PDB file of C-alpha atoms and ligand atoms in Angstrom:
ATOM      1  CA  UNK A   1     -41.741  16.411   6.196  1.00 51.00           C
ATOM      2  CA  UNK A   2     -39.295  19.407   6.261  1.00 54.00           C
ATOM      3  CA  UNK A   3     -42.003  22.224   4.978  1.00 55.00           C
ATOM      4  CA  UNK A   4     -41.265  21.989   8.911  1.00 60.00           C
ATOM      5  CA  UNK A   5     -37.954  23.363   9.848  1.00 59.00           C
ATOM      6  CA  UNK A   6     -37.902  25.982   6.680  1.00 64.00           C
ATOM      7  CA  UNK A   7     -38.142  29.008   9.135  1.00 70.00           C
ATOM      8  CA  UNK A   8     -35.810  27.914  12.495  1.00 78.00           C
ATOM      9  CA  UNK A   9     -32.623  29.540  12.643  1.00 80.00           C
ATOM     10  CA  UNK A  10     -30.925  26.300  11.971  1.00 82.00           C
ATOM     11  CA  UNK A  11     -32.650  25.712   8.313  1.00 82.00           C
ATOM     12  CA  UNK A  12     -29.965  26.264   6.185  1.00 86.00           C
ATOM     13  CA  UNK A  13     -28.218  22.990   8.513  1.00 89.00           C
ATOM     14  CA  UNK A  14     -31.296  21.068   8.632  1.00 88.00           C
ATOM     15  CA  UNK A  15     -29.288  17.904   6.764  1.00 89.00           C
ATOM     16  CA  UNK A  16     -26.908  18.026   9.867  1.00 90.00           C
ATOM     17  CA  UNK A  17     -29.390  18.945  13.090  1.00 89.00           C
ATOM     18  CA  UNK A  18     -31.618  16.697  11.914  1.00 89.00           C
ATOM     19  CA  UNK A  19     -29.274  13.522  12.247  1.00 92.00           C
ATOM     20  CA  UNK A  20     -27.531  15.330  15.210  1.00 93.00           C
ATOM     21  CA  UNK A  21     -28.303  11.480  17.573  1.00 95.00           C
ATOM     22  CA  UNK A  22     -25.990  10.324  14.766  1.00 96.00           C
ATOM     23  CA  UNK A  23     -23.204  12.493  14.321  1.00 96.00           C
ATOM     24  CA  UNK A  24     -23.205  12.420  18.227  1.00 97.00           C
ATOM     25  CA  UNK A  25     -22.249   8.255  17.995  1.00 97.00           C
ATOM     26  CA  UNK A  26     -19.537   9.155  14.511  1.00 97.00           C
ATOM     27  CA  UNK A  27     -17.774  11.737  17.012  1.00 97.00           C
ATOM     28  CA  UNK A  28     -17.585   9.363  19.552  1.00 98.00           C
ATOM     29  CA  UNK A  29     -15.907   6.494  17.474  1.00 98.00           C
ATOM     30  CA  UNK A  30     -14.095   9.567  16.230  1.00 98.00           C
ATOM     31  CA  UNK A  31     -12.646   9.847  19.620  1.00 98.00           C
ATOM     32  CA  UNK A  32     -12.296   6.280  20.526  1.00 98.00           C
ATOM     33  CA  UNK A  33     -10.113   5.957  17.510  1.00 98.00           C
ATOM     34  CA  UNK A  34      -7.480   8.913  19.056  1.00 98.00           C
ATOM     35  CA  UNK A  35      -8.058   7.751  22.259  1.00 98.00           C
ATOM     36  CA  UNK A  36      -6.847   3.226  21.218  1.00 97.00           C
ATOM     37  CA  UNK A  37      -5.018   4.640  18.314  1.00 97.00           C
ATOM     38  CA  UNK A  38      -2.166   7.281  20.369  1.00 97.00           C
ATOM     39  CA  UNK A  39      -2.956   5.854  23.872  1.00 97.00           C
ATOM     40  CA  UNK A  40      -3.426   2.857  24.366  1.00 97.00           C
ATOM     41  CA  UNK A  41       0.155   1.433  26.048  1.00 97.00           C
ATOM     42  CA  UNK A  42       1.787  -1.557  23.412  1.00 96.00           C
ATOM     43  CA  UNK A  43       4.306  -3.903  25.004  1.00 95.00           C
ATOM     44  CA  UNK A  44       7.505  -3.093  23.277  1.00 94.00           C
ATOM     45  CA  UNK A  45       6.387  -0.271  21.089  1.00 96.00           C
ATOM     46  CA  UNK A  46       5.507   3.342  21.442  1.00 96.00           C
ATOM     47  CA  UNK A  47       2.607   4.924  22.698  1.00 95.00           C
ATOM     48  CA  UNK A  48       1.321   6.209  19.438  1.00 95.00           C
ATOM     49  CA  UNK A  49       2.854   4.429  16.976  1.00 96.00           C
ATOM     50  CA  UNK A  50       1.805   4.741  13.559  1.00 95.00           C
ATOM     51  CA  UNK A  51       5.170   2.699  11.202  1.00 94.00           C
ATOM     52  CA  UNK A  52       4.919   0.132   9.614  1.00 94.00           C
ATOM     53  CA  UNK A  53       8.228  -1.774  12.108  1.00 94.00           C
ATOM     54  CA  UNK A  54      10.878  -4.349   9.932  1.00 94.00           C
ATOM     55  CA  UNK A  55      13.534  -2.160   8.440  1.00 95.00           C
ATOM     56  CA  UNK A  56      11.195   1.110   8.606  1.00 92.00           C
ATOM     57  CA  UNK A  57      12.298   3.686  11.417  1.00 91.00           C
ATOM     58  CA  UNK A  58      15.640   2.419  11.169  1.00 93.00           C
ATOM     59  CA  UNK A  59      14.959  -0.991  12.718  1.00 93.00           C
ATOM     60  CA  UNK A  60      14.151   0.261  16.074  1.00 95.00           C
ATOM     61  CA  UNK A  61      10.349  -1.569  16.261  1.00 96.00           C
ATOM     62  CA  UNK A  62      10.439  -4.482  13.818  1.00 95.00           C
ATOM     63  CA  UNK A  63       7.173  -5.657  15.880  1.00 95.00           C
ATOM     64  CA  UNK A  64       5.702  -2.792  15.737  1.00 96.00           C
ATOM     65  CA  UNK A  65       3.623  -3.206  13.113  1.00 96.00           C
ATOM     66  CA  UNK A  66       0.762  -0.992  13.024  1.00 95.00           C
ATOM     67  CA  UNK A  67       1.209   0.325  16.733  1.00 96.00           C
ATOM     68  CA  UNK A  68      -2.488   0.103  17.970  1.00 97.00           C
ATOM     69  CA  UNK A  69      -4.212  -1.210  14.899  1.00 97.00           C
ATOM     70  CA  UNK A  70      -1.478  -4.687  15.061  1.00 96.00           C
ATOM     71  CA  UNK A  71      -1.774  -4.622  18.695  1.00 97.00           C
ATOM     72  CA  UNK A  72      -5.216  -4.508  18.951  1.00 97.00           C
ATOM     73  CA  UNK A  73      -6.395  -7.497  16.679  1.00 97.00           C
ATOM     74  CA  UNK A  74      -3.120 -10.072  17.983  1.00 96.00           C
ATOM     75  CA  UNK A  75      -5.149  -9.415  21.154  1.00 96.00           C
ATOM     76  CA  UNK A  76      -9.327 -10.223  19.854  1.00 96.00           C
ATOM     77  CA  UNK A  77      -8.708 -12.721  16.348  1.00 95.00           C
ATOM     78  CA  UNK A  78      -5.225 -13.583  17.461  1.00 95.00           C
ATOM     79  CA  UNK A  79      -2.212 -13.647  15.365  1.00 94.00           C
ATOM     80  CA  UNK A  80      -4.154 -16.864  12.833  1.00 95.00           C
ATOM     81  CA  UNK A  81      -6.669 -14.630  12.263  1.00 95.00           C
ATOM     82  CA  UNK A  82      -5.037 -12.495  10.712  1.00 95.00           C
ATOM     83  CA  UNK A  83      -3.744 -11.741   7.526  1.00 94.00           C
ATOM     84  CA  UNK A  84       0.238 -12.596   6.909  1.00 94.00           C
ATOM     85  CA  UNK A  85       0.827 -10.480   3.679  1.00 94.00           C
ATOM     86  CA  UNK A  86       0.510  -6.990   4.333  1.00 93.00           C
ATOM     87  CA  UNK A  87       1.740  -4.841   2.068  1.00 92.00           C
ATOM     88  CA  UNK A  88       4.708  -3.157   4.437  1.00 92.00           C
ATOM     89  CA  UNK A  89       5.727  -6.964   4.309  1.00 92.00           C
ATOM     90  CA  UNK A  90       8.139  -7.047   1.148  1.00 91.00           C
ATOM     91  CA  UNK A  91       8.771  -3.359   1.801  1.00 92.00           C
ATOM     92  CA  UNK A  92       9.909  -2.795   5.300  1.00 95.00           C
ATOM     93  CA  UNK A  93      10.858  -6.593   5.716  1.00 95.00           C
ATOM     94  CA  UNK A  94       7.944  -6.915   8.517  1.00 94.00           C
ATOM     95  CA  UNK A  95       7.456 -10.310  10.146  1.00 94.00           C
ATOM     96  CA  UNK A  96       3.811  -9.365  12.164  1.00 95.00           C
ATOM     97  CA  UNK A  97       0.535 -10.601  10.497  1.00 95.00           C
ATOM     98  CA  UNK A  98      -0.953  -6.777   9.883  1.00 96.00           C
ATOM     99  CA  UNK A  99      -4.450  -6.330   8.660  1.00 96.00           C
ATOM    100  CA  UNK A 100      -5.540  -3.847   6.373  1.00 95.00           C
ATOM    101  CA  UNK A 101      -9.144  -4.197   6.974  1.00 94.00           C
ATOM    102  CA  UNK A 102      -8.802  -4.455  10.971  1.00 95.00           C
ATOM    103  CA  UNK A 103     -11.040  -3.498  13.556  1.00 96.00           C
ATOM    104  CA  UNK A 104      -9.278  -0.126  14.767  1.00 97.00           C
ATOM    105  CA  UNK A 105      -9.463   0.784  11.101  1.00 97.00           C
ATOM    106  CA  UNK A 106     -13.209   0.134  10.512  1.00 97.00           C
ATOM    107  CA  UNK A 107     -14.182   2.704  13.083  1.00 97.00           C
ATOM    108  CA  UNK A 108     -12.471   5.399  10.741  1.00 97.00           C
ATOM    109  CA  UNK A 109     -13.617   3.113   7.162  1.00 97.00           C
ATOM    110  CA  UNK A 110     -17.499   3.896   8.843  1.00 97.00           C
ATOM    111  CA  UNK A 111     -16.114   7.494   9.316  1.00 97.00           C
ATOM    112  CA  UNK A 112     -15.563   7.872   5.829  1.00 97.00           C
ATOM    113  CA  UNK A 113     -19.275   5.503   5.257  1.00 97.00           C
ATOM    114  CA  UNK A 114     -20.979   8.641   7.204  1.00 97.00           C
ATOM    115  CA  UNK A 115     -19.004  11.571   4.626  1.00 97.00           C
ATOM    116  CA  UNK A 116     -21.357   9.832   1.867  1.00 97.00           C
ATOM    117  CA  UNK A 117     -24.569   9.450   4.147  1.00 97.00           C
ATOM    118  CA  UNK A 118     -24.199  13.356   4.586  1.00 97.00           C
ATOM    119  CA  UNK A 119     -23.511  13.566   0.154  1.00 97.00           C
ATOM    120  CA  UNK A 120     -26.089  11.526   0.195  1.00 96.00           C
ATOM    121  CA  UNK A 121     -28.648  13.259   2.651  1.00 96.00           C
ATOM    122  CA  UNK A 122     -27.782  16.672   0.784  1.00 96.00           C
ATOM    123  CA  UNK A 123     -28.371  15.428  -2.172  1.00 95.00           C
ATOM    124  CA  UNK A 124     -32.457  14.565  -0.673  1.00 94.00           C
ATOM    125  CA  UNK A 125     -32.737  17.956   0.503  1.00 92.00           C
ATOM    126  CA  UNK A 126     -32.475  19.929  -1.479  1.00 93.00           C
ATOM    127  CA  UNK A 127     -33.099  17.953  -4.491  1.00 90.00           C
ATOM    128  CA  UNK A 128     -34.628  21.057  -6.790  1.00 89.00           C
ATOM    129  CA  UNK A 129     -32.014  23.194  -5.787  1.00 93.00           C
ATOM    130  CA  UNK A 130     -28.870  22.380  -6.989  1.00 95.00           C
ATOM    131  CA  UNK A 131     -26.818  25.446  -6.392  1.00 96.00           C
ATOM    132  CA  UNK A 132     -27.317  24.470  -3.007  1.00 95.00           C
ATOM    133  CA  UNK A 133     -26.375  21.227  -3.234  1.00 96.00           C
ATOM    134  CA  UNK A 134     -23.110  22.664  -4.656  1.00 97.00           C
ATOM    135  CA  UNK A 135     -22.596  24.853  -1.667  1.00 96.00           C
ATOM    136  CA  UNK A 136     -22.743  22.583   0.734  1.00 97.00           C
ATOM    137  CA  UNK A 137     -20.288  19.781  -1.318  1.00 98.00           C
ATOM    138  CA  UNK A 138     -17.645  22.538  -2.151  1.00 98.00           C
ATOM    139  CA  UNK A 139     -17.926  23.591   2.013  1.00 97.00           C
ATOM    140  CA  UNK A 140     -17.147  19.616   3.258  1.00 98.00           C
ATOM    141  CA  UNK A 141     -14.548  19.748   0.293  1.00 98.00           C
ATOM    142  CA  UNK A 142     -13.127  22.940   1.969  1.00 98.00           C
ATOM    143  CA  UNK A 143     -13.248  21.647   5.690  1.00 98.00           C
ATOM    144  CA  UNK A 144     -12.280  17.818   5.049  1.00 98.00           C
ATOM    145  CA  UNK A 145      -9.483  19.319   2.961  1.00 98.00           C
ATOM    146  CA  UNK A 146      -8.007  21.960   5.454  1.00 98.00           C
ATOM    147  CA  UNK A 147      -8.171  19.080   8.429  1.00 98.00           C
ATOM    148  CA  UNK A 148      -6.232  17.038   6.192  1.00 98.00           C
ATOM    149  CA  UNK A 149      -3.398  19.288   5.809  1.00 98.00           C
ATOM    150  CA  UNK A 150      -3.359  20.028   9.429  1.00 98.00           C
ATOM    151  CA  UNK A 151      -3.301  16.470  10.142  1.00 98.00           C
ATOM    152  CA  UNK A 152      -0.709  16.021   7.875  1.00 97.00           C
ATOM    153  CA  UNK A 153       0.970  19.499   7.694  1.00 97.00           C
ATOM    154  CA  UNK A 154       0.492  19.405   4.025  1.00 96.00           C
ATOM    155  CA  UNK A 155       3.442  16.722   3.383  1.00 95.00           C
ATOM    156  CA  UNK A 156       3.303  13.280   1.586  1.00 91.00           C
ATOM    157  CA  UNK A 157       4.326  10.651   4.233  1.00 90.00           C
ATOM    158  CA  UNK A 158       4.760  13.109   7.947  1.00 92.00           C
ATOM    159  CA  UNK A 159       2.304  14.875  10.513  1.00 95.00           C
ATOM    160  CA  UNK A 160       0.554  13.949  12.985  1.00 96.00           C
ATOM    161  CA  UNK A 161      -0.890  11.844  11.958  1.00 97.00           C
ATOM    162  CA  UNK A 162      -0.026  10.487   8.092  1.00 97.00           C
ATOM    163  CA  UNK A 163      -2.285   9.976   5.208  1.00 97.00           C
ATOM    164  CA  UNK A 164      -2.379   5.551   5.520  1.00 96.00           C
ATOM    165  CA  UNK A 165      -4.679   3.304   4.443  1.00 95.00           C
ATOM    166  CA  UNK A 166      -3.374   0.297   5.544  1.00 96.00           C
ATOM    167  CA  UNK A 167      -4.197   1.603   8.749  1.00 96.00           C
ATOM    168  CA  UNK A 168      -7.533   4.154   8.289  1.00 97.00           C
ATOM    169  CA  UNK A 169      -5.950   6.374   9.481  1.00 97.00           C
ATOM    170  CA  UNK A 170      -7.629   9.768   9.971  1.00 97.00           C
ATOM    171  CA  UNK A 171      -6.268  11.934   7.719  1.00 97.00           C
ATOM    172  CA  UNK A 172      -6.732   9.480   4.430  1.00 97.00           C
ATOM    173  CA  UNK A 173     -10.581   9.490   5.058  1.00 98.00           C
ATOM    174  CA  UNK A 174     -10.726  13.400   5.482  1.00 98.00           C
ATOM    175  CA  UNK A 175      -7.785  13.713   2.487  1.00 97.00           C
ATOM    176  CA  UNK A 176     -10.576  10.644   0.850  1.00 97.00           C
ATOM    177  CA  UNK A 177     -13.964  12.461   1.724  1.00 98.00           C
ATOM    178  CA  UNK A 178     -12.811  15.760   0.315  1.00 98.00           C
ATOM    179  CA  UNK A 179     -11.582  14.421  -2.799  1.00 98.00           C
ATOM    180  CA  UNK A 180     -14.634  12.479  -3.102  1.00 98.00           C
ATOM    181  CA  UNK A 181     -16.798  15.029  -2.215  1.00 98.00           C
ATOM    182  CA  UNK A 182     -15.254  18.006  -5.056  1.00 98.00           C
ATOM    183  CA  UNK A 183     -15.511  14.970  -7.590  1.00 97.00           C
ATOM    184  CA  UNK A 184     -18.956  14.838  -6.378  1.00 97.00           C
ATOM    185  CA  UNK A 185     -19.579  18.337  -7.213  1.00 97.00           C
ATOM    186  CA  UNK A 186     -17.630  18.152 -10.727  1.00 97.00           C
ATOM    187  CA  UNK A 187     -20.374  15.170 -11.907  1.00 96.00           C
ATOM    188  CA  UNK A 188     -23.150  16.159 -10.445  1.00 96.00           C
ATOM    189  CA  UNK A 189     -22.602  19.593 -12.206  1.00 97.00           C
ATOM    190  CA  UNK A 190     -21.912  17.723 -15.731  1.00 97.00           C
ATOM    191  CA  UNK A 191     -24.058  15.254 -15.283  1.00 95.00           C
ATOM    192  CA  UNK A 192     -27.573  16.299 -13.419  1.00 94.00           C
ATOM    193  CA  UNK A 193     -26.978  20.198 -13.561  1.00 95.00           C
ATOM    194  CA  UNK A 194     -26.437  20.628 -16.506  1.00 96.00           C
ATOM    195  CA  UNK A 195     -26.683  17.403 -18.398  1.00 96.00           C
ATOM    196  CA  UNK A 196     -23.390  17.358 -21.169  1.00 97.00           C
ATOM    197  CA  UNK A 197     -22.564  14.336 -20.743  1.00 96.00           C
ATOM    198  CA  UNK A 198     -24.553  11.131 -19.579  1.00 94.00           C
ATOM    199  CA  UNK A 199     -21.419   9.469 -17.584  1.00 93.00           C
ATOM    200  CA  UNK A 200     -20.598   6.358 -20.276  1.00 94.00           C
ATOM    201  CA  UNK A 201     -18.880   3.821 -19.889  1.00 95.00           C
ATOM    202  CA  UNK A 202     -18.532   4.544 -16.128  1.00 94.00           C
ATOM    203  CA  UNK A 203     -22.775   3.765 -15.939  1.00 95.00           C
ATOM    204  CA  UNK A 204     -22.693   0.151 -17.394  1.00 97.00           C
ATOM    205  CA  UNK A 205     -20.028  -1.219 -14.575  1.00 97.00           C
ATOM    206  CA  UNK A 206     -21.287   1.248 -11.841  1.00 95.00           C
ATOM    207  CA  UNK A 207     -24.665  -0.187 -12.587  1.00 96.00           C
ATOM    208  CA  UNK A 208     -24.031  -3.596 -11.812  1.00 96.00           C
ATOM    209  CA  UNK A 209     -21.126  -3.259 -10.064  1.00 96.00           C
ATOM    210  CA  UNK A 210     -21.429  -5.971  -7.349  1.00 96.00           C
ATOM    211  CA  UNK A 211     -21.618  -8.418 -10.923  1.00 97.00           C
ATOM    212  CA  UNK A 212     -18.738  -7.388 -12.362  1.00 96.00           C
ATOM    213  CA  UNK A 213     -16.937  -7.577  -8.504  1.00 96.00           C
ATOM    214  CA  UNK A 214     -17.505 -11.413  -7.865  1.00 96.00           C
ATOM    215  CA  UNK A 215     -17.574 -12.263 -12.024  1.00 96.00           C
ATOM    216  CA  UNK A 216     -13.648 -10.718 -11.693  1.00 95.00           C
ATOM    217  CA  UNK A 217     -13.021 -11.821  -8.910  1.00 95.00           C
ATOM    218  CA  UNK A 218     -13.926 -15.241  -9.960  1.00 96.00           C
ATOM    219  CA  UNK A 219     -12.515 -15.094 -13.881  1.00 95.00           C
ATOM    220  CA  UNK A 220     -10.284 -12.633 -13.398  1.00 91.00           C
ATOM    221  CA  UNK A 221      -6.618 -15.185 -12.982  1.00 91.00           C
ATOM    222  CA  UNK A 222      -7.999 -16.423 -17.147  1.00 92.00           C
ATOM    223  CA  UNK A 223      -7.400 -15.856 -20.445  1.00 92.00           C
ATOM    224  CA  UNK A 224      -8.553 -13.172 -21.610  1.00 93.00           C
ATOM    225  CA  UNK A 225      -8.569 -10.885 -18.343  1.00 93.00           C
ATOM    226  CA  UNK A 226      -4.943 -12.481 -17.318  1.00 91.00           C
ATOM    227  CA  UNK A 227      -2.135 -14.842 -19.142  1.00 91.00           C
ATOM    228  CA  UNK A 228       1.541 -15.048 -18.096  1.00 89.00           C
ATOM    229  CA  UNK A 229       3.587 -11.705 -18.741  1.00 86.00           C
ATOM    230  CA  UNK A 230       6.580 -12.801 -20.691  1.00 87.00           C
ATOM    231  CA  UNK A 231       7.430  -9.365 -20.580  1.00 82.00           C
ATOM    232  CA  UNK A 232       6.762  -8.747 -16.601  1.00 72.00           C
ATOM    233  CA  UNK A 233       9.261  -6.141 -15.808  1.00 83.00           C
ATOM    234  CA  UNK A 234       8.558  -4.442 -18.192  1.00 87.00           C
ATOM    235  CA  UNK A 235       5.438  -1.773 -17.816  1.00 91.00           C
ATOM    236  CA  UNK A 236       4.040  -2.070 -21.462  1.00 92.00           C
ATOM    237  CA  UNK A 237       2.744  -5.759 -20.709  1.00 92.00           C
ATOM    238  CA  UNK A 238       1.236  -4.711 -17.892  1.00 91.00           C
ATOM    239  CA  UNK A 239      -0.566  -1.605 -18.714  1.00 94.00           C
ATOM    240  CA  UNK A 240      -2.118  -3.330 -21.618  1.00 94.00           C
ATOM    241  CA  UNK A 241      -3.001  -6.681 -19.862  1.00 94.00           C
ATOM    242  CA  UNK A 242      -4.872  -4.298 -17.350  1.00 94.00           C
ATOM    243  CA  UNK A 243      -6.350  -2.099 -19.594  1.00 96.00           C
ATOM    244  CA  UNK A 244      -7.742  -4.916 -21.949  1.00 96.00           C
ATOM    245  CA  UNK A 245      -9.420  -6.437 -18.899  1.00 96.00           C
ATOM    246  CA  UNK A 246     -11.289  -3.359 -17.562  1.00 96.00           C
ATOM    247  CA  UNK A 247     -12.147  -2.804 -21.000  1.00 97.00           C
ATOM    248  CA  UNK A 248     -13.909  -6.647 -21.182  1.00 97.00           C
ATOM    249  CA  UNK A 249     -15.495  -5.734 -18.051  1.00 97.00           C
ATOM    250  CA  UNK A 250     -17.011  -2.501 -18.980  1.00 97.00           C
ATOM    251  CA  UNK A 251     -18.381  -4.284 -22.274  1.00 97.00           C
ATOM    252  CA  UNK A 252     -19.271  -7.196 -20.377  1.00 97.00           C
ATOM    253  CA  UNK A 253     -20.926  -4.932 -18.121  1.00 97.00           C
ATOM    254  CA  UNK A 254     -22.874  -2.857 -20.975  1.00 98.00           C
ATOM    255  CA  UNK A 255     -23.934  -6.012 -22.625  1.00 98.00           C
ATOM    256  CA  UNK A 256     -26.410  -6.596 -19.612  1.00 97.00           C
ATOM    257  CA  UNK A 257     -27.126  -3.528 -19.470  1.00 97.00           C
ATOM    258  CA  UNK A 258     -28.012  -3.291 -22.714  1.00 97.00           C
ATOM    259  CA  UNK A 259     -30.173  -6.339 -21.315  1.00 97.00           C
ATOM    260  CA  UNK A 260     -31.255  -4.640 -18.373  1.00 96.00           C
ATOM    261  CA  UNK A 261     -29.848  -7.511 -15.816  1.00 96.00           C
ATOM    262  CA  UNK A 262     -28.929  -5.783 -13.041  1.00 96.00           C
ATOM    263  CA  UNK A 263     -27.888  -7.668  -9.927  1.00 94.00           C
ATOM    264  CA  UNK A 264     -28.793  -6.630  -6.727  1.00 88.00           C
ATOM    265  CA  UNK A 265     -28.213  -7.109  -2.960  1.00 83.00           C
TER     266      UNK A 265
HETATM  267  C1  NAG B 301      10.279 -10.280  17.081  1.00 75.87           C
HETATM  268  O1  NAG B 301       9.361 -11.318  16.680  1.00 75.87           O
HETATM  269  C2  NAG B 301      10.154 -12.431  16.633  1.00 75.87           C
HETATM  270  C3  NAG B 301       9.160 -13.608  16.338  1.00 75.87           C
HETATM  271  O2  NAG B 301       7.759 -12.871  15.331  1.00 75.87           O
HETATM  272  C4  NAG B 301      11.015 -12.532  17.410  1.00 75.87           C
HETATM  273  O3  NAG B 301      11.938 -13.737  17.214  1.00 75.87           O
HETATM  274  C5  NAG B 301      12.290 -11.715  17.584  1.00 75.87           C
HETATM  275  O4  NAG B 301      12.705 -11.843  18.658  1.00 75.87           O
HETATM  276  C6  NAG B 301      10.817 -10.272  18.338  1.00 75.87           C
HETATM  277  N1  NAG B 301      12.124  -9.264  18.123  1.00 75.87           N
HETATM  278  C7  NAG B 301      11.925  -8.365  19.478  1.00 75.87           C
HETATM  279  C8  NAG B 301      12.841  -7.595  18.949  1.00 75.87           C
HETATM  280  O5  NAG B 301      11.216  -8.002  20.306  1.00 75.87           O
END
């Protein structure tokens, strides 16, 4: 059905133009995230605070963990329904609950998923033209990388919006999508275009990701996937344990692959 648009001026960007209502919704969602994050007044905290609270920032804002994101979850969900062991607790001695998959962060996780959807649309719409696909992946990677560079001022922890997984900050989303477009482009070229490699062994757990995810959640704490470590403070034993567990799950996935058993929703 796409042949109709081939002679219009926007034919080369039809993977974007044909989805203009979705783009408007995503832009509105992102503006909502930016406004709530930087303009919402949070009692006792500086506006637009993005830090961990606790002893971070010289201990000036001990109860401001996550700024607006934390505040919205406390107001919307209540402290009893929030995560009480965020990763900042140990490092920054925080006392406040904070949800790394909170309400505000969900907005940006939607934006991240939308970039994945965009990659899928590119693959489907330019199916017969691998070069067109690679070109578009590259353009997205450069654009998102450029935005990330500005937002973070090319630093690891600073900038206008620092990369922060717990907050699903905008720079976290743009940086991750940039890397993903690069990686997907390389994989697409090596696996689909050149057929140099079939994606093994990653294809086995990839084809059964739900099964492996559920099985490792249920059994991951038992032997032989995990055991009480004798040298837990060394790096060698945990490394060996994780490598062994991962290899075992890949092997299990391979056996299911051979049996052609795929758990799907
Ligand atoms: C932070 O919250 C704790 C209780 O969670 C309270 O005891 C403490 O006074 C608060 N600190 C500030 C600076 O508001």
